[in-house]
CSV table of C-alpha atoms and ligand atoms in Angstrom, one decimal:
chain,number,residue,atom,x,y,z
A,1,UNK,CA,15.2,17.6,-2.9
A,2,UNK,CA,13.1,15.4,-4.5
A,3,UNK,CA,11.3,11.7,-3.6
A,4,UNK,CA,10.7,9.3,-6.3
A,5,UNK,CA,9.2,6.1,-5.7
A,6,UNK,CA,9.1,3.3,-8.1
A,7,UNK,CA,7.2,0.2,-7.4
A,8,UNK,CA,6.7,-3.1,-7.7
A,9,UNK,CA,5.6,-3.3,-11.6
A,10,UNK,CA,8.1,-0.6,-12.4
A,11,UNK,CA,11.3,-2.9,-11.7
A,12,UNK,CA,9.8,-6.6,-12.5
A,13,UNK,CA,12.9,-7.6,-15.2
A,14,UNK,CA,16.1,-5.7,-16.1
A,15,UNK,CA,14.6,-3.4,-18.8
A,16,UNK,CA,12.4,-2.1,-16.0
A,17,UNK,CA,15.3,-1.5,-14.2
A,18,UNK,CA,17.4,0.2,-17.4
A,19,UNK,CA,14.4,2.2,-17.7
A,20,UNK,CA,14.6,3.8,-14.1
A,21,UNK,CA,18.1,4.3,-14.6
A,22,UNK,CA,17.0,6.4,-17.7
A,23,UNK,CA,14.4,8.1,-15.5
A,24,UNK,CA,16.7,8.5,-12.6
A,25,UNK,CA,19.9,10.2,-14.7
A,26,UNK,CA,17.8,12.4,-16.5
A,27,UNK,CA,16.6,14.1,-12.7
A,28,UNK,CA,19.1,17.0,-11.9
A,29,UNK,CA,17.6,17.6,-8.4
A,30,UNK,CA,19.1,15.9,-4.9
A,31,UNK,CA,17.2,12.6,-5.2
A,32,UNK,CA,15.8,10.0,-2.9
A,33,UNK,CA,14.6,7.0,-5.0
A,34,UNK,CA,12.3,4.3,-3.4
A,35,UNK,CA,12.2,0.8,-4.1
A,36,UNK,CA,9.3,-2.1,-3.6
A,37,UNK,CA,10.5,-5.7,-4.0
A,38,UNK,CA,10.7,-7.0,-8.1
A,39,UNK,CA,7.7,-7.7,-9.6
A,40,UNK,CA,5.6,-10.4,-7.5
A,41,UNK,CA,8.6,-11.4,-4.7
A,42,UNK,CA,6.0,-10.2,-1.9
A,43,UNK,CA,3.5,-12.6,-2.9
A,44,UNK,CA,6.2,-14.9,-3.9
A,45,UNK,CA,7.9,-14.5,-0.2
A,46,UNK,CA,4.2,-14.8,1.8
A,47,UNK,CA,4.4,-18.3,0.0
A,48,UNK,CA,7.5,-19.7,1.2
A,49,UNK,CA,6.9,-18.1,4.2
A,50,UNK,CA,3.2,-20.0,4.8
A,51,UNK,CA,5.4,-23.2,3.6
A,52,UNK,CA,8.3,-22.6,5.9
A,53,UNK,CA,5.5,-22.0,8.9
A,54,UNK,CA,3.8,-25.1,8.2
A,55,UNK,CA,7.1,-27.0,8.1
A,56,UNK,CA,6.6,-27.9,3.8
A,57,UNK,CA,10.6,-28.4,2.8
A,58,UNK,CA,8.6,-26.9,-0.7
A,59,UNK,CA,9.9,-23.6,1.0
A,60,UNK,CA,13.6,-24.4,-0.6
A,61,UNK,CA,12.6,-24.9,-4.3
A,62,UNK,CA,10.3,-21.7,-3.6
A,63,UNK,CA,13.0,-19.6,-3.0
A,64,UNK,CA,15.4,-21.1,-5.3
A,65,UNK,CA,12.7,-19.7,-7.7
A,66,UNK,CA,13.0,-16.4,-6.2
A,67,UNK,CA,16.8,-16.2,-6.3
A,68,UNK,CA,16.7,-17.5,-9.7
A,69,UNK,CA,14.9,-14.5,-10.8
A,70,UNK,CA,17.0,-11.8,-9.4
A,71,UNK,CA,20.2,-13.7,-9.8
A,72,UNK,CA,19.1,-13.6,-13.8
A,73,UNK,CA,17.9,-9.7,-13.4
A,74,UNK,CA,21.9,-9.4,-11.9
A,75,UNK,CA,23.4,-11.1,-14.9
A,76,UNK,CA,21.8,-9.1,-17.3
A,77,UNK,CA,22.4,-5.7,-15.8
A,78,UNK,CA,26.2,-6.4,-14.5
A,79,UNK,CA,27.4,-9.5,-16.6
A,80,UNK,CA,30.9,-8.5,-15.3
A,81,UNK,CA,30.1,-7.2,-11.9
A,82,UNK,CA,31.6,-10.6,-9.6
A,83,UNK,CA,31.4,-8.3,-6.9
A,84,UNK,CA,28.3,-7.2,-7.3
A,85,UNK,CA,26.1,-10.4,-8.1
A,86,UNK,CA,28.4,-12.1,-5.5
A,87,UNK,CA,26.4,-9.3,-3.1
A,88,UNK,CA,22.9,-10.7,-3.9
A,89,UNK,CA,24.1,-14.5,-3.2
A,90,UNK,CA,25.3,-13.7,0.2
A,91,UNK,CA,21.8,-11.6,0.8
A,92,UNK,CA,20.1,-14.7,-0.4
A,93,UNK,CA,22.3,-17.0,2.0
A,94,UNK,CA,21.7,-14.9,5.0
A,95,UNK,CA,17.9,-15.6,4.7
A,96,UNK,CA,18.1,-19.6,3.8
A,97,UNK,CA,20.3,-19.3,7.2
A,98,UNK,CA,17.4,-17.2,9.1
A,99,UNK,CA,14.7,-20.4,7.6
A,100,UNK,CA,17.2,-23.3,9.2
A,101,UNK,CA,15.6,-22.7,12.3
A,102,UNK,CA,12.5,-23.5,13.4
A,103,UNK,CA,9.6,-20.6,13.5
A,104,UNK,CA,8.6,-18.4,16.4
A,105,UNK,CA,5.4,-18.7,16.9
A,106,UNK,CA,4.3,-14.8,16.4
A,107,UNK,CA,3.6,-15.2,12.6
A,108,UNK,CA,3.3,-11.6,12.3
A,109,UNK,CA,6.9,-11.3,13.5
A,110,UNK,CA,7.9,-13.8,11.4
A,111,UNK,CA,6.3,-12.7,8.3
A,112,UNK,CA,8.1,-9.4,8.4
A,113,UNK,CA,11.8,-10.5,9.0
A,114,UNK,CA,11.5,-13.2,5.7
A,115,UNK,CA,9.3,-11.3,4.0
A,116,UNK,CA,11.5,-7.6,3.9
A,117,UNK,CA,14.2,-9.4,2.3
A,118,UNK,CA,12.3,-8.4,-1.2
A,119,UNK,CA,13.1,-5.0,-0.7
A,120,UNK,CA,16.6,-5.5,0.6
A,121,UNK,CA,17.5,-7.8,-2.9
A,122,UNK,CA,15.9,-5.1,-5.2
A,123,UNK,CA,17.6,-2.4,-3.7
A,124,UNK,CA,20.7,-3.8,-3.5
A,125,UNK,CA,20.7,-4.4,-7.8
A,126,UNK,CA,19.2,-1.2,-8.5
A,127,UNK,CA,21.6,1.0,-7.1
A,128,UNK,CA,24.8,-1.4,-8.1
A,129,UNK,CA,22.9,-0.7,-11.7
A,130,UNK,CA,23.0,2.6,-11.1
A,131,UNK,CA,26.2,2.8,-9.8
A,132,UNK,CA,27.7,0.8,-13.0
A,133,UNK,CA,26.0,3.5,-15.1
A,134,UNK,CA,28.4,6.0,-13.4
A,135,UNK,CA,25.7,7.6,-11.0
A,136,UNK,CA,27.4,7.7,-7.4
A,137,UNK,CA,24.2,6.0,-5.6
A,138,UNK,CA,24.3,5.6,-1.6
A,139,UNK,CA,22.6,2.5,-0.7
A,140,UNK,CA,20.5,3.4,3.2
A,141,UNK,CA,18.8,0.1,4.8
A,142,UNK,CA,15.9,2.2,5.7
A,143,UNK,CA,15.4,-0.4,9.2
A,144,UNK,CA,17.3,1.7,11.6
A,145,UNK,CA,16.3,4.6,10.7
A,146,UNK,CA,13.0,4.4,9.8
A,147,UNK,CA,11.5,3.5,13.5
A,148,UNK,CA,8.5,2.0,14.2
A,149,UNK,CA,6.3,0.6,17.0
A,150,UNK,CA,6.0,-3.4,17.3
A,151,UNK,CA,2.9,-4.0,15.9
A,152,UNK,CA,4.8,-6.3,13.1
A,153,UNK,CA,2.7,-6.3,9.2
A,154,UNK,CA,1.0,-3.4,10.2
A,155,UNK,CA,3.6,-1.0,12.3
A,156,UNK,CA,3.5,3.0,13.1
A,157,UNK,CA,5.9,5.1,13.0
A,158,UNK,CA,7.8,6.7,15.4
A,159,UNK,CA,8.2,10.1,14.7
A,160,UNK,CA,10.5,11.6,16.6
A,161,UNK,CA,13.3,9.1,16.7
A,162,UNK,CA,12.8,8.0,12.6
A,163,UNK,CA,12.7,12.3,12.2
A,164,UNK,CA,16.2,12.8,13.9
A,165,UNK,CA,17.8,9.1,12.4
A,166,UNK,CA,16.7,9.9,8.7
A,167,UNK,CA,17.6,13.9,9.0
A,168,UNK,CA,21.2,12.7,9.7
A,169,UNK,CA,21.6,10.0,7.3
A,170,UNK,CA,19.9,11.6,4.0
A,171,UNK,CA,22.2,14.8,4.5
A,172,UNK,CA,23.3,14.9,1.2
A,173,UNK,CA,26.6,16.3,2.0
A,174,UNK,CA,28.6,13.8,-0.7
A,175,UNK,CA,26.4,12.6,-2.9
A,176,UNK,CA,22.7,13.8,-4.7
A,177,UNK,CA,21.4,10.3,-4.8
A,178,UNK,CA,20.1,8.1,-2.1
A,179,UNK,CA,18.8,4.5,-3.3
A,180,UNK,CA,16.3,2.3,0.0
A,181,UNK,CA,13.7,0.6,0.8
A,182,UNK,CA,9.9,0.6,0.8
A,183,UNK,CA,7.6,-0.7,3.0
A,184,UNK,CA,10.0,-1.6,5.7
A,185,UNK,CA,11.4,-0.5,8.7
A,186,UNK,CA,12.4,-1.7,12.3
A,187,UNK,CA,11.6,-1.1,16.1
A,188,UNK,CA,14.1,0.6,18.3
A,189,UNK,CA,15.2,-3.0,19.2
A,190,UNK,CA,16.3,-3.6,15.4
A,191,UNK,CA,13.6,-6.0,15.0
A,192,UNK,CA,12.4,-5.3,11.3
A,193,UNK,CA,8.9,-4.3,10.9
A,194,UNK,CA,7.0,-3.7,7.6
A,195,UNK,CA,4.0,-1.0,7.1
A,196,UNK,CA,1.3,-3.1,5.3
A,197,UNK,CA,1.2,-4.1,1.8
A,198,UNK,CA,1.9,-1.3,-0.7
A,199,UNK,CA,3.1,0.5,1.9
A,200,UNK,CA,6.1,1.7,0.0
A,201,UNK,CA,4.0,5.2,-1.2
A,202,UNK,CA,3.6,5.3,2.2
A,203,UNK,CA,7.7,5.6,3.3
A,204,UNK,CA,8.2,7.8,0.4
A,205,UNK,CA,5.7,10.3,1.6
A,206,UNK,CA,7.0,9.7,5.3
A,207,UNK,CA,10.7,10.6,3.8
A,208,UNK,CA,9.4,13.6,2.1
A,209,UNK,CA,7.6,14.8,5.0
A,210,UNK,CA,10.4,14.8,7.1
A,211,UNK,CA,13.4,15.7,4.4
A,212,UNK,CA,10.7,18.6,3.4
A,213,UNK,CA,10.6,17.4,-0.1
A,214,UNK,CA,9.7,19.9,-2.9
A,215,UNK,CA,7.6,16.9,-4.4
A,216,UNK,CA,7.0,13.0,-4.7
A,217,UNK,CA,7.0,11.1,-7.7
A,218,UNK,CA,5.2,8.2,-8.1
A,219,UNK,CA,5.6,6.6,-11.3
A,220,UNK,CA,3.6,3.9,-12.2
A,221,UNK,CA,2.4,1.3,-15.3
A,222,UNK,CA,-0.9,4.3,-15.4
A,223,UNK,CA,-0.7,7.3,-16.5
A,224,UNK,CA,-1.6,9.0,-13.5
A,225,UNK,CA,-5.3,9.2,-11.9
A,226,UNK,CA,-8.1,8.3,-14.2
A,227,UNK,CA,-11.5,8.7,-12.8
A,228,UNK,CA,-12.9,5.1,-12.9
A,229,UNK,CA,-10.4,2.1,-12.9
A,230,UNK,CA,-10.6,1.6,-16.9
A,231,UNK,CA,-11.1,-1.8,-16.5
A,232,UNK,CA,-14.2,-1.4,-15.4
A,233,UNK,CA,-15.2,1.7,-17.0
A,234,UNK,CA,-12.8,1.8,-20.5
A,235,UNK,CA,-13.5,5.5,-21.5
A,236,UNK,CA,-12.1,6.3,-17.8
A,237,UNK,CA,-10.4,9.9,-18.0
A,238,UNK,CA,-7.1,11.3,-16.8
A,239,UNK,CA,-7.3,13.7,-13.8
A,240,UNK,CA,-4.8,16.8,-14.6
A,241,UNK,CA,-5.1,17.9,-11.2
A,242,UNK,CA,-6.8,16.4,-7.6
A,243,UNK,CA,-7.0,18.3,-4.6
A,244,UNK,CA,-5.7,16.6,-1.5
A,245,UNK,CA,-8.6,16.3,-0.1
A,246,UNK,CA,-9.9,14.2,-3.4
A,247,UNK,CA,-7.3,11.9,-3.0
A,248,UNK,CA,-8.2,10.7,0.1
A,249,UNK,CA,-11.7,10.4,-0.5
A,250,UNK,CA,-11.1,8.1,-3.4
A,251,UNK,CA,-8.4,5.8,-2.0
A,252,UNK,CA,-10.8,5.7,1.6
A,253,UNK,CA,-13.6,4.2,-1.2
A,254,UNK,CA,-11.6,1.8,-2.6
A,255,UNK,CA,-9.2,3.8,-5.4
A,256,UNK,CA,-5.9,1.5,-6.0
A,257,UNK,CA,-3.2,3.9,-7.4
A,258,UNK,CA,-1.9,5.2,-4.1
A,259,UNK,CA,-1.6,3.5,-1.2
A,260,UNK,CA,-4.6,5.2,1.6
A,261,UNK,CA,-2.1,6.3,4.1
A,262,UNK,CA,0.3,8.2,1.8
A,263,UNK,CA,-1.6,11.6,1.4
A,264,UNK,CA,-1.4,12.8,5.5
A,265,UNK,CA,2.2,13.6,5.7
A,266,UNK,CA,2.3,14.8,2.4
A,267,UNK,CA,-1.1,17.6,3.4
A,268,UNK,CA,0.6,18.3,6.6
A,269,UNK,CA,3.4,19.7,5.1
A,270,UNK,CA,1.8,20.9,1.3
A,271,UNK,CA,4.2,18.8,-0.6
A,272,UNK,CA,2.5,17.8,-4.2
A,273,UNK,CA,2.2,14.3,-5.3
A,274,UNK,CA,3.4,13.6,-8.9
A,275,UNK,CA,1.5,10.5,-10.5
A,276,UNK,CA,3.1,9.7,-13.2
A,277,UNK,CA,3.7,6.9,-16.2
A,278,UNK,CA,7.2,5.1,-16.3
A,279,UNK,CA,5.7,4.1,-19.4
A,280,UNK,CA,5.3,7.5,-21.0
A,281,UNK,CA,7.9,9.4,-18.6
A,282,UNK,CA,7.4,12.2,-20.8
A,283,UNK,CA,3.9,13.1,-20.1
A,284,UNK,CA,2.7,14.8,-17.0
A,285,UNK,CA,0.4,12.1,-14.9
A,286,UNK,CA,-1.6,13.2,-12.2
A,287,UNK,CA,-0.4,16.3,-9.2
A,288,UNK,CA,-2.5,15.6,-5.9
A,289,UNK,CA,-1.9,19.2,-4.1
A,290,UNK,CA,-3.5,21.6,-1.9
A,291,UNK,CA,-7.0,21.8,-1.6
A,292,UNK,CA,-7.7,25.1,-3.4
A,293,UNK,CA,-7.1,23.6,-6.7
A,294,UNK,CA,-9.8,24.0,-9.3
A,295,UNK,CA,-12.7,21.6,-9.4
A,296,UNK,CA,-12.1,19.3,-12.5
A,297,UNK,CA,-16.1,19.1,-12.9
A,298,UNK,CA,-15.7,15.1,-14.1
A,299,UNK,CA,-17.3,12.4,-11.8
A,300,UNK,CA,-15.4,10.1,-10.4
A,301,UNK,CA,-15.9,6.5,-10.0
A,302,UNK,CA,-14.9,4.0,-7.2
A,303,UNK,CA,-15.4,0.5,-6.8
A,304,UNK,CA,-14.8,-1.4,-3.5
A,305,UNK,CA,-14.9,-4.8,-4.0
A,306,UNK,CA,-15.0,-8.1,-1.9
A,307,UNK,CA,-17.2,-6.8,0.7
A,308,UNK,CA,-20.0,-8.2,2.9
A,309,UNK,CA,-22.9,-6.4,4.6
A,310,UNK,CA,-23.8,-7.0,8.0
A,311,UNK,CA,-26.8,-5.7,9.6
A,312,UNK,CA,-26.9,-5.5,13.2
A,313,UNK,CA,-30.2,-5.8,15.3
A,314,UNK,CA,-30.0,-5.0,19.0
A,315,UNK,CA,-32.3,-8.0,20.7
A,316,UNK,CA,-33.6,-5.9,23.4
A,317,UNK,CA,-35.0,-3.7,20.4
A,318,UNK,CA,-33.1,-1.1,21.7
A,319,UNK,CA,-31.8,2.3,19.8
A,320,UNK,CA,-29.1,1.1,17.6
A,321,UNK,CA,-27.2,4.9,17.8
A,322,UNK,CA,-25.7,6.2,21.5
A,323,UNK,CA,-24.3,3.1,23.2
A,324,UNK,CA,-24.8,0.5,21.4
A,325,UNK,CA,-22.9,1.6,18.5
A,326,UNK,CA,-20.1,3.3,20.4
A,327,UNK,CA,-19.8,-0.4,21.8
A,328,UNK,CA,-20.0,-1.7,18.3
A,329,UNK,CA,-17.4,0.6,16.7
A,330,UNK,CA,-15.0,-0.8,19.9
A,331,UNK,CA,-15.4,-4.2,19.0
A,332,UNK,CA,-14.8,-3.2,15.3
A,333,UNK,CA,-11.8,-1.4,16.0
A,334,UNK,CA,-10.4,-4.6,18.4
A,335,UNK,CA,-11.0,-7.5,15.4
A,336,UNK,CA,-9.2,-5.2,13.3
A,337,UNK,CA,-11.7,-4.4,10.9
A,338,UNK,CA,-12.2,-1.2,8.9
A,339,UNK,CA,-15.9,-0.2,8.6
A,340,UNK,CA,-16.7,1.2,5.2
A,341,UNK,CA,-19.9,2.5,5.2
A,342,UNK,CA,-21.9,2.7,8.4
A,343,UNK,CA,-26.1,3.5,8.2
A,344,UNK,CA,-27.8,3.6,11.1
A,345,UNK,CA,-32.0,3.7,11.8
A,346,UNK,CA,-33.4,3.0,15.1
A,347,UNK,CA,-33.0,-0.6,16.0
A,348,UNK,CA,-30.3,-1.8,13.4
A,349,UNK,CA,-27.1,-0.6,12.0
A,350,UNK,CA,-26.1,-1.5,8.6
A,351,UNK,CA,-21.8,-1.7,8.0
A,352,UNK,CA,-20.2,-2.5,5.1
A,353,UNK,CA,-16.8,-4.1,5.6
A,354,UNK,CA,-13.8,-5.7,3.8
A,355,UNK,CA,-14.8,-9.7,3.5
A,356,UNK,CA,-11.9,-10.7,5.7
A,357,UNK,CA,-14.0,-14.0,6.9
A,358,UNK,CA,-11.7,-15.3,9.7
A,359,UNK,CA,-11.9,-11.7,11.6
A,360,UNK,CA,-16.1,-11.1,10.5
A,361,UNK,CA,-16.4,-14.2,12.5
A,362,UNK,CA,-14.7,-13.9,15.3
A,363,UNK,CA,-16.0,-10.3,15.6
A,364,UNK,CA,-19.7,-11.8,15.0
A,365,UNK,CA,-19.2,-14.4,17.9
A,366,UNK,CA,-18.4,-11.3,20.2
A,367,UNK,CA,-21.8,-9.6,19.0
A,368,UNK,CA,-23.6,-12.3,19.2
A,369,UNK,CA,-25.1,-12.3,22.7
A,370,UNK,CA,-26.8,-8.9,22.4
A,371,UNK,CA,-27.4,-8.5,18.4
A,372,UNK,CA,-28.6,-10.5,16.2
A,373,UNK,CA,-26.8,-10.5,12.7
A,374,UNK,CA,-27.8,-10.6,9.1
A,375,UNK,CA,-24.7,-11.1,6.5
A,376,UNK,CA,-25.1,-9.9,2.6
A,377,UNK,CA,-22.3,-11.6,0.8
A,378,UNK,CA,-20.7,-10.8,-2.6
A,379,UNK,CA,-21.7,-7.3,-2.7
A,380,UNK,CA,-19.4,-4.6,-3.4
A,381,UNK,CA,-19.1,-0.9,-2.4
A,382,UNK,CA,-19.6,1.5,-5.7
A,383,UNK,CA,-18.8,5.1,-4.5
A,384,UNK,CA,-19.0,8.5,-7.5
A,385,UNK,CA,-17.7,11.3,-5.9
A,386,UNK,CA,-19.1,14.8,-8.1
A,387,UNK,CA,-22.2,12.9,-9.2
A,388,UNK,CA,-24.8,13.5,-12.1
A,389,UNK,CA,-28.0,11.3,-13.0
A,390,UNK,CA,-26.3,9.9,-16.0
A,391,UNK,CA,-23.1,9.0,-13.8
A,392,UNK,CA,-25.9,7.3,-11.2
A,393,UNK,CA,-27.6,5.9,-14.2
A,394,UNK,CA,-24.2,4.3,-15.7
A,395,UNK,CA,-23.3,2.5,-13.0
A,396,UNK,CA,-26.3,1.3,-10.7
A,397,UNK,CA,-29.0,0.5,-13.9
A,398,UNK,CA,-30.2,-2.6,-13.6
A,399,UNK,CA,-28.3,-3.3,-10.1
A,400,UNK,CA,-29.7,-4.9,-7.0
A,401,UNK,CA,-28.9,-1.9,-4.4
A,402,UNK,CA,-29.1,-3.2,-0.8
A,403,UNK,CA,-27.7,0.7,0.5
A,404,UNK,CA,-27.8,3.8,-0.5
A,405,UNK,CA,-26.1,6.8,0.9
A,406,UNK,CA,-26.0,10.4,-0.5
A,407,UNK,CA,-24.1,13.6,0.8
A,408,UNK,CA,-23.5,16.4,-1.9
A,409,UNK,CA,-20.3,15.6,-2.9
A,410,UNK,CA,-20.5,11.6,-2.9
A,411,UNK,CA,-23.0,8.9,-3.2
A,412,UNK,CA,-22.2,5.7,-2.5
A,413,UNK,CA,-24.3,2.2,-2.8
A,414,UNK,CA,-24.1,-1.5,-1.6
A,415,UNK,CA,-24.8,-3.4,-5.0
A,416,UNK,CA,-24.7,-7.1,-5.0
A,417,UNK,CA,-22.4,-8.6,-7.1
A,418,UNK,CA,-23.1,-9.1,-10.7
B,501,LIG,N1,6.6,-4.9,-1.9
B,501,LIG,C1,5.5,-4.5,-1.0
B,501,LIG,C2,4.2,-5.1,-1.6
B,501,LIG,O1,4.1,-5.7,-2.6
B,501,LIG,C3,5.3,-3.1,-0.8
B,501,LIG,C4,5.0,-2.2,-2.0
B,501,LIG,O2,5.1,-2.7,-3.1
B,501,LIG,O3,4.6,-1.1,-1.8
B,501,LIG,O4,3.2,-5.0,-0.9
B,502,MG,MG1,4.1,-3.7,-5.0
């Protein structure tokens, strides 16, 4: 069997949707299709919830908005179907009832009970399209099955009892073609959790791994993996081929086309990972597989951006390495922040970390009595993995570089902001 995922971008109006179908029936292997919410709903949902939270009635015309849009997508894909667009208004219904009450006050919590309702809607019309094209889709609300831990926004899976749940329920003994859910799951309570945002690579990979999928396919408005984002570098280059190993690197310094966490159980179990254009279905995109594949010799260019710099100074003018940064590193790991570059020299440790002000400072306040701080602001993180002095030349001439770091495979630099 095979995992496609589709995201966001891919299903944004009914033609998007037409054009999975297209992509979908034209697939003669057992399918499992993954969905993300239409288009923007995930940002559009994050705003009614912030309005909801803060008790703005603007929350009701925000998600009139939002059913608007799908209702229309419903229209124009089953004009007919009462049944079926009747579906989506009671969906809609059952979260304007969840809103009539008043918020808990775990916002986390919150955010993932209103804000999974994007994948359920999307879901639901794809695979009545698909259906009304005279596919035989089963529809799977991935939340019960897919079990997580309670860490809501940002949840773990479960492994054992999501393995056994999701074994049973994609058996494939009557049909070849499972439609569900990105990004979302639940705790054993039935409380429903979500995995981050983007995080719908990350189920399909989690479904693979434990369905031992011969593949995953990704298909997305790119044609696959280029080796610079060609918006900032417009003669970027299609990769044919990226070892595991590759992949990682480049999402870990800041690569956008698949989400970080989606190439682990895809390695552990040496299922490829199909990039691929739903644009140009046709042509082959990208295959992320095991880590003997050939070396494609082209640098490759990463840019991280959004970041600050903060050097830490212990003020005894003690070693920075041994305990204080095992101390550090705790403190890092407790604000929730993700250190992307670390350099340490005796007495100060340079880290480069995602701009996320409200955390920096609450994480600087707990440093505060034994280090003293310096921030860099608006610099960004510029990585080229299989470097060359041209490539180094390209992309740091003329730069203000406040960090350099250099291994054989990758250098990376701190660059202020241009
Ligand atoms: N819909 C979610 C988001 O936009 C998950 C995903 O698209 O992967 O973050
Ligand atoms: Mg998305």
């Amino acid at each position: 069997m095979i995992v496609y995922k589709f995201g966001g971008a891919s299903v944004k109006d009914a033609d998007g949707i037409r054009n999975l179908a297209k992509i979908v029936s034209g697939e003669k292997e057992k399918l499992v299709v993954v969905v993300s919410a239409f288009g923007k709903t995930t940002n559009a949902l994050e705003r009614v919830l912030k309005a909801w939270v803060r008790g703005d009635k603007e929350y009701i015309t925000m998600l009139d908005d939002i059913y608007g849009s799908h209702r229309r997508v419903a229209e124009e894909l089953f004009p007919s179907d009462n049944a079926g667009k009747s579906k989506i208004d009671v969906l809609f219904a059952r979260l304007e009832e969840y809103l009539s009450r008043p918020a808990e006050p775990d916002y986390d919590y919150e955010y993932d009970q209103i804000v999974s309702y994007g994948e359920i809607w999307s879901t639901v019309i794809v695979a009545r399209f698909l259906e009304n094209c005279g596919l035989n889709p089963r529809w799977i609300d991935i939340r019960g099955n897919l079990i997580t831990d309670d860490r809501f926004r940002d949840a773990d899976i479960l492994w054992n009892e999501s393995s056994s749940r999701i074994k049973s329920v994609f058996s494939f003994n009557d049909t070849n073609l499972y439609v569900t859910q990105g990004f979302i799951g639940s705790t054993i309570a039935g409380q429903t959790t979500t995995l981050g945002r983007e995080g719908s690579d990350y189920t399909a990979a989690l479904l693979a791994n434990i369905l031992d999928a011969e593949k995953v396919v990704v298909w997305k408005d790119v044609p696959g993996l280029l080796n610079a984002d060609p918006k900032w570098l417009p003669d970027a280059l299609l990769l044919d081929e990226v070892s595991y190993r590759e992949a990682v690197e480049m999402t870990f310094s800041g690569a956008k086309v698949i989400h970080p966490k989606t190439i682990k159980p895809l390695h552990n179990k040496n299922i490829p990972l199909h990039v691929r254009s739903f644009i140009a279905p046709e042509e082959k995109g990208t295959i992320v597989k095991s880590d003997n594949v050939l070396k494609h010799g082209l640098p490759v260019f990463i840019k991280k951006e959004n970041q600050i710099m903060v050097s830490l100074i212990p003020r005894d003018f003690s070693f920075a390495m041994g305990e204080n940064l095992s101390r550090i590193f705790y403190l890092f790991i407790r604000h929730g922040i993700k250190v992307n570059i670390v350099e340490a020299s005796a007495v100060s440790i340079d880290v480069c970390i995602d701009d996320d002000r409200m955390k920096v400072e609450s994480l600087i306040k707990d440093l505060a009595t034994e280090f003293s701080t310096i921030y860099n602001e608006n610099v960004e993180m510029l990585s080229i993995r299989h470097y060359t002095p041209e490539a180094i030349e390209r992309i740091t001439h003329g730069r203000e570089i406040l960090l350099e770091q250099k291994t054989r495979s990758t250098v990376r630099y701190v660059a202020k902001k241009v």
